[in-house]
Short mmCIF file of C-alpha atoms and ligand atoms in Angstrom, two decimals:
data_model
loop_
_atom_site.label_atom_id
_atom_site.label_comp_id
_atom_site.label_asym_id
_atom_site.label_seq_id
_atom_site.Cartn_x
_atom_site.Cartn_y
_atom_site.Cartn_z
CA MET A 1 58.84 -45.32 32.14
CA GLY A 2 57.98 -41.61 31.37
CA VAL A 3 59.79 -38.94 29.85
CA ILE A 4 60.90 -37.58 33.16
CA ALA A 5 62.51 -40.31 34.42
CA ARG A 6 64.00 -41.29 30.82
CA TYR A 7 65.23 -37.97 30.38
CA ARG A 8 65.89 -36.34 33.76
CA GLU A 9 69.36 -34.99 33.30
CA PHE A 10 67.82 -32.90 30.55
CA LEU A 11 64.65 -31.57 32.06
CA PRO A 12 64.54 -29.13 35.19
CA VAL A 13 63.49 -31.35 37.63
CA GLY A 14 65.09 -32.30 40.88
CA PRO A 15 64.49 -34.34 44.03
CA SER A 16 61.69 -31.91 45.08
CA THR A 17 59.88 -32.37 42.04
CA PRO A 18 56.80 -34.70 42.65
CA GLU A 19 57.12 -38.00 40.30
CA VAL A 20 54.26 -37.44 37.68
CA ASP A 21 54.16 -40.23 35.11
CA LEU A 22 51.87 -41.68 32.31
CA HIS A 23 54.26 -43.25 30.74
CA GLU A 24 53.96 -40.73 27.98
CA GLY A 25 56.73 -40.88 25.15
CA SER A 26 58.84 -43.76 23.74
CA THR A 27 56.77 -43.44 20.48
CA PRO A 28 57.37 -45.66 17.34
CA LEU A 29 59.69 -44.14 14.65
CA VAL A 30 57.93 -46.09 11.87
CA PRO A 31 59.91 -46.69 8.53
CA SER A 32 57.48 -45.49 5.86
CA ARG A 33 56.71 -48.73 3.35
CA ASN A 34 54.99 -46.93 0.40
CA ILE A 35 55.00 -43.40 0.65
CA GLY A 36 58.98 -43.05 0.56
CA ARG A 37 59.20 -45.55 -2.46
CA ALA A 38 56.58 -43.60 -4.09
CA LEU A 39 58.20 -40.38 -3.71
CA GLY A 40 61.76 -41.95 -4.41
CA LEU A 41 62.77 -41.15 -0.62
CA SER A 42 65.01 -44.09 0.96
CA ARG A 43 64.67 -42.99 4.38
CA LEU A 44 61.49 -41.78 5.19
CA PHE A 45 60.05 -42.25 9.06
CA PHE A 46 56.93 -41.21 10.50
CA LYS A 47 57.15 -40.22 14.59
CA TYR A 48 53.83 -41.72 15.61
CA GLU A 49 53.15 -39.28 18.67
CA GLY A 50 49.23 -40.68 18.63
CA LEU A 51 50.38 -43.27 20.59
CA ASN A 52 50.98 -41.06 23.68
CA PRO A 53 48.56 -41.94 26.74
CA THR A 54 46.04 -39.19 25.75
CA GLY A 55 46.63 -39.51 21.72
CA SER A 56 48.68 -36.58 20.68
CA PHE A 57 52.49 -35.15 21.69
CA LYS A 58 51.15 -32.62 24.24
CA ASP A 59 51.67 -35.60 26.92
CA ARG A 60 55.45 -34.92 26.76
CA GLY A 61 55.26 -31.16 27.84
CA MET A 62 52.32 -31.49 29.98
CA VAL A 63 53.93 -34.38 32.50
CA VAL A 64 56.76 -31.92 33.01
CA ALA A 65 54.64 -28.67 33.23
CA VAL A 66 52.40 -30.70 35.77
CA ALA A 67 55.20 -31.86 37.70
CA LYS A 68 56.77 -28.40 38.14
CA ALA A 69 53.40 -26.90 38.69
CA LEU A 70 52.69 -29.30 41.83
CA GLU A 71 56.56 -28.56 42.98
CA ALA A 72 55.56 -24.86 43.10
CA GLY A 73 52.57 -25.68 45.17
CA SER A 74 49.59 -25.25 42.73
CA ARG A 75 46.47 -27.13 43.11
CA VAL A 76 44.46 -25.62 40.09
CA LEU A 77 45.63 -26.09 36.33
CA MET A 78 44.40 -23.93 33.41
CA CYS A 79 44.89 -23.96 29.80
CA ALA A 80 43.11 -22.50 26.58
CA SER A 81 43.09 -25.27 23.75
CA THR A 82 41.99 -26.41 20.49
CA GLY A 83 41.53 -29.59 22.09
CA ASN A 84 44.75 -31.58 22.74
CA THR A 85 45.88 -29.76 25.27
CA SER A 86 43.06 -29.59 27.20
CA ALA A 87 42.69 -33.65 26.80
CA SER A 88 46.14 -33.97 28.20
CA MET A 89 46.20 -31.41 31.23
CA ALA A 90 42.89 -33.12 32.32
CA ALA A 91 44.24 -36.57 32.26
CA TYR A 92 47.41 -35.67 34.20
CA ALA A 93 45.50 -33.68 36.68
CA ALA A 94 42.97 -36.87 37.26
CA ARG A 95 45.99 -38.54 37.97
CA MET A 96 47.72 -36.18 40.77
CA GLY A 97 44.45 -35.01 42.24
CA VAL A 98 44.25 -31.81 41.02
CA ARG A 99 41.62 -29.05 39.29
CA ALA A 100 41.84 -28.80 35.78
CA ILE A 101 39.89 -25.93 33.86
CA VAL A 102 39.70 -25.93 30.30
CA VAL A 103 38.58 -22.97 27.90
CA VAL A 104 37.95 -23.91 24.51
CA PRO A 105 36.99 -21.84 21.57
CA SER A 106 33.01 -22.41 21.04
CA GLY A 107 32.13 -24.98 18.82
CA GLU A 108 35.86 -25.14 17.18
CA ILE A 109 36.96 -28.29 18.87
CA ALA A 110 36.61 -31.97 17.86
CA MET A 111 34.17 -33.82 19.43
CA ASN A 112 36.79 -36.39 20.88
CA LYS A 113 39.00 -34.42 22.12
CA LEU A 114 36.15 -32.70 24.34
CA SER A 115 35.03 -35.80 25.52
CA GLN A 116 38.41 -36.74 26.92
CA ALA A 117 38.33 -33.16 29.18
CA LEU A 118 35.33 -34.26 30.30
CA MET A 119 35.75 -37.60 31.31
CA TYR A 120 38.93 -36.59 32.83
CA GLY A 121 36.61 -34.41 35.06
CA ALA A 122 38.05 -31.11 33.88
CA LYS A 123 35.68 -28.30 34.01
CA VAL A 124 35.37 -27.24 30.54
CA VAL A 125 34.29 -23.47 29.47
CA ALA A 126 33.35 -22.76 26.04
CA LEU A 127 34.12 -19.33 25.28
CA LYS A 128 32.72 -17.50 22.34
CA GLY A 129 35.75 -16.21 19.96
CA THR A 130 38.98 -18.16 18.72
CA PHE A 131 41.33 -19.95 20.28
CA ASP A 132 43.28 -16.79 20.43
CA THR A 133 40.80 -15.14 22.57
CA ALA A 134 40.60 -18.18 24.89
CA LEU A 135 44.45 -17.92 25.08
CA GLU A 136 44.04 -14.19 26.01
CA ALA A 137 41.40 -14.80 28.67
CA VAL A 138 43.50 -17.30 30.27
CA ARG A 139 46.81 -15.68 30.26
CA ASP A 140 45.06 -12.39 32.17
CA LEU A 141 43.23 -14.71 34.58
CA THR A 142 46.26 -16.94 35.62
CA SER A 143 48.39 -13.59 35.89
CA ARG A 144 45.63 -12.64 38.54
CA TYR A 145 44.53 -15.89 40.42
CA PRO A 146 46.60 -18.50 42.19
CA VAL A 147 46.05 -20.75 38.81
CA ALA A 148 49.03 -22.37 37.12
CA LEU A 149 48.77 -21.49 33.30
CA MET A 150 49.51 -24.66 31.56
CA ASN A 151 49.58 -23.09 27.89
CA SER A 152 53.07 -23.84 25.52
CA ILE A 153 53.90 -20.40 26.70
CA ASN A 154 54.63 -22.30 30.05
CA PRO A 155 58.59 -22.79 29.17
CA ASP A 156 58.13 -26.29 31.13
CA ARG A 157 55.92 -27.20 28.45
CA ILE A 158 58.72 -26.62 25.58
CA GLN A 159 61.31 -28.66 28.10
CA GLY A 160 58.91 -31.88 28.28
CA GLN A 161 58.10 -31.86 24.25
CA LYS A 162 61.86 -31.37 23.33
CA THR A 163 61.99 -34.97 24.55
CA ALA A 164 60.84 -36.09 21.23
CA ALA A 165 63.82 -34.69 19.23
CA PHE A 166 66.29 -36.85 21.99
CA GLU A 167 64.30 -40.18 20.84
CA VAL A 168 64.43 -39.63 17.11
CA VAL A 169 68.15 -39.15 17.42
CA ASP A 170 68.21 -42.47 19.79
CA VAL A 171 66.54 -44.15 17.20
CA LEU A 172 68.40 -43.28 14.36
CA GLY A 173 71.94 -42.97 16.04
CA ASP A 174 72.12 -39.10 14.93
CA ALA A 175 69.60 -36.17 13.93
CA PRO A 176 68.12 -36.87 10.62
CA ASP A 177 68.50 -34.01 7.32
CA TYR A 178 64.76 -33.02 8.08
CA LEU A 179 62.28 -32.58 10.44
CA LEU A 180 58.48 -31.80 9.12
CA LEU A 181 55.58 -31.06 12.02
CA PRO A 182 52.78 -28.65 11.81
CA VAL A 183 53.13 -25.46 13.43
CA GLY A 184 49.92 -24.10 15.29
CA ASN A 185 50.85 -21.77 18.38
CA ALA A 186 54.64 -22.99 17.49
CA GLY A 187 55.37 -24.54 20.52
CA ASN A 188 56.28 -27.87 19.28
CA ILE A 189 59.00 -26.74 16.63
CA THR A 190 60.32 -24.56 19.22
CA ALA A 191 60.78 -27.59 21.29
CA TYR A 192 61.95 -29.75 18.64
CA TRP A 193 64.66 -27.28 17.87
CA LYS A 194 65.93 -27.01 21.56
CA GLY A 195 66.08 -30.75 21.77
CA PHE A 196 68.15 -31.29 18.68
CA ARG A 197 70.41 -28.34 19.86
CA GLU A 198 70.73 -29.68 23.40
CA TYR A 199 71.79 -33.07 22.36
CA HIS A 200 73.82 -31.68 19.87
CA ALA A 201 75.51 -30.05 22.29
CA ALA A 202 75.80 -33.24 24.52
CA GLY A 203 77.73 -35.01 21.83
CA ARG A 204 74.65 -37.40 20.97
CA SER A 205 74.86 -36.37 17.41
CA THR A 206 76.79 -34.58 14.90
CA ARG A 207 74.41 -32.75 13.07
CA LEU A 208 71.34 -30.62 13.05
CA PRO A 209 68.27 -31.10 10.88
CA ARG A 210 66.42 -28.50 8.74
CA MET A 211 63.23 -27.83 10.42
CA VAL A 212 60.32 -27.61 8.08
CA GLY A 213 57.02 -26.36 9.58
CA ALA A 214 53.60 -26.53 8.12
CA GLN A 215 50.70 -24.40 8.34
CA ALA A 216 47.04 -24.53 6.69
CA ASP A 217 46.43 -21.84 4.30
CA GLY A 218 43.73 -20.18 6.20
CA ALA A 219 45.48 -20.06 9.09
CA ALA A 220 48.99 -19.56 8.14
CA PRO A 221 50.13 -16.34 10.30
CA ILE A 222 53.95 -16.93 10.41
CA VAL A 223 53.94 -17.67 6.49
CA ALA A 224 52.32 -14.30 6.13
CA GLY A 225 54.16 -12.41 8.33
CA HIS A 226 51.11 -11.01 10.31
CA PRO A 227 48.27 -12.25 12.73
CA ILE A 228 45.19 -13.49 11.24
CA ALA A 229 42.17 -12.46 12.82
CA ASN A 230 39.97 -15.12 11.85
CA PRO A 231 42.01 -18.46 11.03
CA ARG A 232 40.51 -21.04 9.17
CA THR A 233 41.23 -24.62 8.35
CA VAL A 234 39.61 -28.32 8.77
CA ALA A 235 42.76 -29.04 10.95
CA SER A 236 41.57 -27.75 14.25
CA ALA A 237 45.02 -28.31 16.43
CA ILE A 238 46.55 -26.07 14.13
CA ARG A 239 43.55 -23.36 13.79
CA ILE A 240 45.54 -20.49 15.29
CA GLY A 241 45.88 -17.23 14.34
CA ASN A 242 48.60 -15.37 16.49
CA PRO A 243 50.83 -18.14 17.46
CA ALA A 244 52.33 -17.60 21.06
CA SER A 245 55.86 -19.21 19.97
CA TRP A 246 56.37 -17.09 16.92
CA GLU A 247 59.72 -16.27 17.56
CA GLY A 248 60.56 -19.75 18.30
CA ALA A 249 59.28 -20.78 15.12
CA THR A 250 61.06 -18.42 12.83
CA SER A 251 64.19 -18.60 15.11
CA ALA A 252 64.03 -22.83 14.52
CA ARG A 253 63.19 -22.17 10.85
CA ASP A 254 66.06 -19.70 10.16
CA GLU A 255 68.96 -21.24 12.37
CA SER A 256 68.74 -24.64 11.04
CA GLY A 257 68.17 -23.43 7.12
CA GLY A 258 64.74 -24.57 6.68
CA LEU A 259 61.33 -23.44 6.10
CA ILE A 260 57.84 -22.85 7.06
CA ALA A 261 54.84 -22.89 4.08
CA ALA A 262 51.36 -23.25 3.75
CA VAL A 263 49.18 -26.16 2.35
CA THR A 264 45.26 -26.09 1.36
CA ASP A 265 42.73 -27.98 3.45
CA THR A 266 42.65 -30.12 0.49
CA GLU A 267 46.14 -31.24 0.18
CA ILE A 268 46.04 -31.77 4.10
CA LEU A 269 42.75 -34.35 3.59
CA ALA A 270 44.43 -35.86 0.55
CA ALA A 271 47.56 -36.56 2.36
CA GLN A 272 45.54 -37.88 5.72
CA ILE A 273 43.90 -40.50 3.68
CA ARG A 274 47.20 -41.21 1.69
CA LEU A 275 48.71 -42.03 4.78
CA ALA A 276 45.73 -44.12 6.22
CA ASN A 277 45.58 -45.91 3.12
CA THR A 278 49.27 -46.67 2.10
CA GLU A 279 50.81 -47.33 5.67
CA GLY A 280 48.33 -48.03 7.91
CA LEU A 281 48.73 -44.87 10.09
CA PHE A 282 45.49 -42.82 10.81
CA ALA A 283 46.81 -39.40 12.30
CA GLU A 284 44.70 -36.04 12.52
CA PRO A 285 44.05 -33.76 9.88
CA ALA A 286 46.76 -31.28 11.70
CA SER A 287 49.48 -34.08 11.65
CA ALA A 288 48.95 -34.83 7.76
CA ALA A 289 49.76 -30.96 7.08
CA PRO A 290 53.81 -31.63 7.31
CA LEU A 291 53.10 -34.70 4.65
CA ALA A 292 51.22 -32.84 2.21
CA LEU A 293 54.06 -29.99 2.51
CA LEU A 294 56.67 -33.24 1.70
CA PHE A 295 54.98 -34.02 -1.53
CA ARG A 296 55.02 -30.75 -2.78
CA LEU A 297 58.90 -30.21 -1.86
CA VAL A 298 59.74 -33.48 -3.50
CA MET A 299 57.95 -32.38 -6.64
CA GLU A 300 59.77 -28.98 -6.55
CA GLY A 301 63.13 -30.93 -6.16
CA LYS A 302 63.68 -29.46 -2.65
CA ILE A 303 64.41 -32.39 -0.97
CA GLU A 304 67.64 -34.81 -1.84
CA LYS A 305 66.46 -38.47 -2.43
CA ASP A 306 68.93 -40.07 -0.01
CA SER A 307 67.95 -37.77 3.07
CA THR A 308 66.53 -39.11 6.23
CA THR A 309 63.24 -37.57 6.55
CA VAL A 310 61.15 -37.78 9.40
CA VAL A 311 57.66 -36.40 9.40
CA VAL A 312 55.94 -36.04 12.95
CA LEU A 313 52.32 -37.38 13.14
CA THR A 314 51.46 -35.30 16.39
CA GLY A 315 47.96 -36.70 17.12
CA SER A 316 45.91 -39.70 16.65
CA GLY A 317 43.47 -40.02 13.64
CA LEU A 318 40.69 -41.13 16.17
CA LYS A 319 40.68 -37.64 17.76
CA ASP A 320 38.62 -36.13 15.30
CA PRO A 321 37.04 -38.81 12.77
CA ASP A 322 34.31 -36.56 11.53
CA ALA A 323 36.81 -34.30 9.59
CA ALA A 324 38.29 -37.74 7.81
CA LEU A 325 34.95 -39.36 7.25
CA LYS A 326 33.71 -36.86 4.41
CA ASN A 327 36.37 -38.12 2.28
CA VAL A 328 35.92 -41.75 2.26
CA GLU A 329 32.83 -43.83 0.95
CA PRO A 330 30.39 -44.45 3.64
CA PRO A 331 29.73 -48.50 4.64
CA ILE A 332 27.71 -50.58 2.46
CA GLU A 333 24.59 -51.36 3.44
CA LEU A 334 22.80 -54.57 2.63
CA ASP A 335 20.34 -57.29 3.24
CA GLY A 336 21.36 -60.65 1.96
CA ASP A 337 23.61 -63.83 2.78
CA ALA A 338 27.07 -64.80 1.51
CA ARG A 339 26.48 -64.73 -2.10
CA THR A 340 24.86 -61.28 -2.34
CA LEU A 341 27.60 -60.15 -0.29
CA ALA A 342 30.12 -61.51 -2.82
CA LYS A 343 28.70 -60.16 -5.45
CA VAL A 344 28.58 -56.72 -4.29
CA LEU A 345 32.30 -57.18 -3.43
CA LYS A 346 32.70 -58.32 -6.77
CA LEU A 347 34.77 -61.39 -5.64
C1 LIG B 1 48.96 -28.77 19.46
C2 LIG B 1 49.16 -29.67 18.17
C3 LIG B 1 49.75 -29.10 16.77
C4 LIG B 1 50.38 -27.82 17.04
O1 LIG B 1 51.43 -27.89 17.96
P1 LIG B 1 51.78 -26.39 18.40
O2 LIG B 1 52.79 -26.78 19.50
O3 LIG B 1 50.95 -25.58 19.00
O4 LIG B 1 52.61 -25.47 17.14
C5 LIG B 1 49.68 -29.83 15.68
N1 LIG B 1 49.21 -31.24 16.08
C6 LIG B 1 48.32 -31.45 16.93
C7 LIG B 1 48.10 -32.85 16.80
C8 LIG B 1 48.21 -30.79 18.07
O5 LIG B 1 47.78 -31.56 19.30
#
C-alpha cells in the first residue's frame, strides 16, 4: 500500500483524486548496530529512504503531486532536478501514461539518476548552468503553458513527503528527540516538520523533535545567510545555492530549537563509507551529510547520550556509485588458483 492509501486522512485527496501508487513509503527504520555504540548513543536509527521505488524519498511527495496534477487535468508534467526528482516524476508519469519533461543542470547529475529518467521515458533537457538556473526556467515556462510544475515548491510534494515523519512516529511510538537530514532545496525539512506538527496536533505523539539540517560546505546558503552563486559539493542532491523552501527550513529549525550547519565533502565521504562499512547501509553522498554532522555534534557534546536520534538516509548509494568508488580500494586483479588467492588474501 502506498502513502496515499495509508495516510489519506492527512493528505489533500478526495474521491475524485485518481489512484496513484507505486507502493512508496513504509521504509524501514533500521536501528544502528555499530555507529550508535561507537558514539555512545543508545537509541540511534536510520530511516532508509533509499528503499523507495525509485531509490529516494522523492517518491512520497511525487505520488501526491502527480495524483493532484491528474485530478486538475494536467497531461504534461515538468520539473527541474538534481536527479532524484526527475527519476521519481518520470516513473509516476510513465505509470499514469502522461508526458514527463525534465530539466537538469548540464553535466551535474549522477549517471544512474539520469538513466532512470530516460528509461521511464521522460524527455530530458540538460540546460547549461546550475540547478537554480534550471528551476528558474521551469518556473517561468510552467507559469505560461499548460504544464504542471512538479518541484517541491508544489505544495502537494511537501504534503506527501510529510508522511515520512508519520512513519517515524508510528514505529517509535512517539517523536524522536532529534531528526537529522540533508538540506538542499529544503522541501524535505519543511515536510518533516509539518508532519511532526500535524501528528502531534492529532494526538499521535507527545512531543516534537529538534530538527537538524546538514548542508555541504560549498553549498550552504542557509548557513551563510545568502544565496550561493556557484554551489560546489560532491553531494549532487544538495548542490543547491538558492533553496526554494528557504523559509520552511529556517522555521523548522527555529520553531523546533534545532540547527542547520555545514559539513565538508571530506566529512561527507568519510561518513558514507563508515555507514556502508559498519552498518551495511549504502546511501548516496547527500544522505551521509547529516551523519557527518551527527559525528561532530556528538563530539561537541551537543547530543545527549540517552536521546532518541533518527538520521534520514534520503537516497540509495546505488544512485551515484562514482562519487563513492573514488574512496575505496579497487578490486584485486589476479590470475591464479585457490592457493594464490589464499596467499593474496592472507588467509
Ligand atoms: C532531494 C534530495 C535531497 C535534498 O532534499 P531537499 O528537499 O531538496 O532539501 C537530499 N538527498 C537526496 C538523496 C535527495 O534526493
